[in-house]
Amino acid sequence: MTAPSLDQIDRTILHELQEDGRMTNVDLARKAGLTAPPCLRRVRALEEAGVIESYHARLNAAALGYGITVFALVSLRSQAEEDLRHFESHVAALPEVRECHMLNGEIDFILKIVAHDLQAFQQFLTSQLTTAPNVASVKTSLTIRTSKDIAGVPVDGI
C-alpha cells in the first residue's frame, strides 16, 4: 500500500483521533484549525484511503477477569504458504489470541494471548495451540509487568 500524501492538518486529525476516537467532529475541527464540514470531509477521505481503519473501545483486560498475558513463540513443521494460511486461520478463530505476527527467522509466529488465570492458559495451550495441525513447538513467556502499551502508530510531524 502506497502511503497517501498527508498535510499537517491531516496529521493533526490522525493524531487527535488516535488519542481520542470519540471526540466530536466539532472538537476535532477546532484542534485541526478547521470548521466542521471540511474536517468531516478530510476524515471521510482518510477512511476511504484506508489510513483510518476502524474505531473501537480499548478495554481493561484485568477488569474483565483476564489476569494474565502470555507471548507464545510458535514454530511450524512446514512453512508452505498453504500451511501458514491454515495456521493463521486457526488462530484467527481463537478469541484468546489477541495478536498474531509472522516472523522472519527461527520462529514462525509470535502470539499475544490473554487468559483468566494460569489454569485457563494451560488448558488453552494444550487443547488449542500445541495440538493445532503443523505446530512443531511452542515456547511461552508470561508477562510480569507491562511498562508501555500504546495503541496505534506515531504520526510523523506532530
Short mmCIF file of C-alpha atoms in Angstrom, two decimals:
data_model
loop_
_atom_site.label_atom_id
_atom_site.label_comp_id
_atom_site.label_asym_id
_atom_site.label_seq_id
_atom_site.Cartn_x
_atom_site.Cartn_y
_atom_site.Cartn_z
CA MET A 1 0.00 0.00 0.00
CA THR A 2 1.39 3.37 -1.02
CA ALA A 3 1.18 5.99 1.68
CA PRO A 4 -1.12 8.83 0.67
CA SER A 5 0.18 12.39 0.73
CA LEU A 6 -0.76 13.86 4.09
CA ASP A 7 -0.50 17.52 5.00
CA GLN A 8 -0.11 18.92 8.52
CA ILE A 9 -3.88 19.17 9.01
CA ASP A 10 -4.36 15.50 8.08
CA ARG A 11 -1.60 14.55 10.51
CA THR A 12 -3.22 16.59 13.27
CA ILE A 13 -6.56 14.91 12.59
CA LEU A 14 -4.94 11.46 12.73
CA HIS A 15 -3.06 12.25 15.92
CA GLU A 16 -6.14 13.61 17.68
CA LEU A 17 -8.39 10.74 16.61
CA GLN A 18 -5.79 8.21 17.69
CA GLU A 19 -5.68 9.87 21.11
CA ASP A 20 -9.48 10.10 21.42
CA GLY A 21 -11.58 8.37 18.77
CA ARG A 22 -14.78 9.53 20.47
CA MET A 23 -14.17 13.25 20.15
CA THR A 24 -16.84 15.12 18.26
CA ASN A 25 -16.20 16.43 14.78
CA VAL A 26 -16.60 19.97 16.14
CA ASP A 27 -13.84 19.41 18.72
CA LEU A 28 -11.64 17.72 16.13
CA ALA A 29 -12.16 20.58 13.69
CA ARG A 30 -11.19 23.11 16.37
CA LYS A 31 -7.97 21.22 17.17
CA ALA A 32 -7.14 20.94 13.47
CA GLY A 33 -7.86 24.61 12.77
CA LEU A 34 -10.83 23.91 10.51
CA THR A 35 -14.58 24.33 10.53
CA ALA A 36 -16.66 21.18 10.97
CA PRO A 37 -17.68 20.43 7.33
CA PRO A 38 -14.18 20.39 5.80
CA CYS A 39 -12.88 18.46 8.81
CA LEU A 40 -15.51 15.78 8.30
CA ARG A 41 -14.65 15.60 4.58
CA ARG A 42 -10.99 15.05 5.47
CA VAL A 43 -11.85 12.32 7.99
CA ARG A 44 -14.01 10.54 5.41
CA ALA A 45 -11.22 10.82 2.83
CA LEU A 46 -8.74 9.34 5.34
CA GLU A 47 -11.17 6.47 6.00
CA GLU A 48 -11.70 5.84 2.28
CA ALA A 49 -7.94 5.87 1.68
CA GLY A 50 -7.56 3.19 4.36
CA VAL A 51 -5.42 5.39 6.63
CA ILE A 52 -8.13 5.19 9.31
CA GLU A 53 -9.03 1.51 9.55
CA SER A 54 -11.54 1.40 12.39
CA TYR A 55 -12.78 2.88 15.63
CA HIS A 56 -13.04 0.85 18.81
CA ALA A 57 -13.08 0.98 22.59
CA ARG A 58 -9.94 -0.13 24.39
CA LEU A 59 -10.96 -2.45 27.21
CA ASN A 60 -9.21 -3.17 30.51
CA ALA A 61 -8.32 -6.87 30.42
CA ALA A 62 -7.91 -7.19 34.20
CA ALA A 63 -11.29 -5.54 34.82
CA LEU A 64 -12.84 -8.26 32.63
CA GLY A 65 -11.07 -11.04 34.51
CA TYR A 66 -8.16 -11.64 32.13
CA GLY A 67 -5.39 -11.70 34.71
CA ILE A 68 -2.53 -12.91 32.57
CA THR A 69 -0.98 -12.09 29.22
CA VAL A 70 1.35 -14.57 27.55
CA PHE A 71 3.55 -14.31 24.48
CA ALA A 72 3.91 -17.57 22.57
CA LEU A 73 6.64 -18.27 20.03
CA VAL A 74 5.33 -20.84 17.57
CA SER A 75 7.40 -22.90 15.14
CA LEU A 76 5.67 -24.86 12.39
CA ARG A 77 6.80 -28.08 10.74
CA SER A 78 6.18 -26.60 7.28
CA GLN A 79 6.32 -23.03 6.03
CA ALA A 80 4.49 -23.75 2.79
CA GLU A 81 2.05 -20.92 2.07
CA GLU A 82 -0.99 -23.17 2.50
CA ASP A 83 0.26 -24.34 5.91
CA LEU A 84 0.95 -20.77 7.01
CA ARG A 85 -2.54 -19.68 5.98
CA HIS A 86 -4.09 -22.67 7.73
CA PHE A 87 -2.33 -21.78 10.98
CA GLU A 88 -3.36 -18.12 10.65
CA SER A 89 -6.97 -19.19 10.11
CA HIS A 90 -6.80 -21.44 13.15
CA VAL A 91 -5.55 -18.70 15.48
CA ALA A 92 -7.93 -16.12 13.97
CA ALA A 93 -10.79 -18.21 15.39
CA LEU A 94 -9.33 -18.24 18.91
CA PRO A 95 -10.57 -15.21 20.89
CA GLU A 96 -7.78 -15.58 23.46
CA VAL A 97 -5.23 -14.81 20.75
CA ARG A 98 -5.23 -11.03 20.54
CA GLU A 99 -2.32 -10.62 18.13
CA CYS A 100 -0.59 -12.88 15.63
CA HIS A 101 2.54 -11.84 13.77
CA MET A 102 4.53 -13.90 11.28
CA LEU A 103 8.25 -13.53 11.91
CA ASN A 104 11.38 -13.84 9.85
CA GLY A 105 13.92 -16.28 11.23
CA GLU A 106 13.87 -19.30 13.50
CA ILE A 107 10.39 -18.68 14.95
CA ASP A 108 7.42 -18.57 12.58
CA PHE A 109 4.83 -16.69 14.65
CA ILE A 110 4.54 -14.71 17.84
CA LEU A 111 1.13 -14.63 19.51
CA LYS A 112 -0.20 -12.39 22.26
CA ILE A 113 -2.64 -14.41 24.34
CA VAL A 114 -4.85 -13.43 27.27
CA ALA A 115 -6.32 -15.82 29.82
CA HIS A 116 -8.22 -15.60 33.08
CA ASP A 117 -5.53 -17.45 35.01
CA LEU A 118 -2.68 -19.95 34.61
CA GLN A 119 -5.04 -22.92 34.67
CA ALA A 120 -7.12 -21.44 31.86
CA PHE A 121 -3.97 -20.69 29.88
CA GLN A 122 -2.66 -24.23 30.38
CA GLN A 123 -5.98 -25.61 29.12
CA PHE A 124 -5.84 -23.29 26.09
CA LEU A 125 -2.21 -24.21 25.38
CA THR A 126 -2.75 -27.98 25.48
CA SER A 127 -6.13 -28.11 23.78
CA GLN A 128 -5.99 -25.29 21.21
CA LEU A 129 -2.42 -24.34 20.41
CA THR A 130 0.04 -27.20 20.70
CA THR A 131 -2.47 -29.59 19.13
CA ALA A 132 -3.05 -27.39 16.07
CA PRO A 133 -2.04 -29.01 12.79
CA ASN A 134 1.55 -28.38 11.69
CA VAL A 135 2.69 -26.94 15.07
CA ALA A 136 6.19 -28.22 15.82
CA SER A 137 6.85 -26.31 19.05
CA VAL A 138 5.53 -23.57 21.27
CA LYS A 139 7.61 -21.57 23.72
CA THR A 140 5.74 -19.29 26.09
CA SER A 141 6.62 -16.36 28.32
CA LEU A 142 4.25 -14.99 30.92
CA THR A 143 4.11 -11.21 31.18
CA ILE A 144 5.22 -9.99 34.61
CA ARG A 145 4.67 -6.28 34.08
CA THR A 146 3.74 -4.03 31.19
CA SER A 147 5.56 -0.71 31.20
CA LYS A 148 4.32 0.52 27.81
CA ASP A 149 1.26 -0.42 25.80
CA ILE A 150 0.30 2.22 23.26
CA ALA A 151 -2.22 1.51 20.53
CA GLY A 152 -1.68 2.87 17.04
CA VAL A 153 1.44 4.29 15.42
CA PRO A 154 3.41 7.51 15.72
CA VAL A 155 2.09 10.28 13.48
CA ASP A 156 5.13 11.95 11.93
CA GLY A 157 5.24 15.71 12.11
CA ILE A 158 3.21 16.01 15.33
#
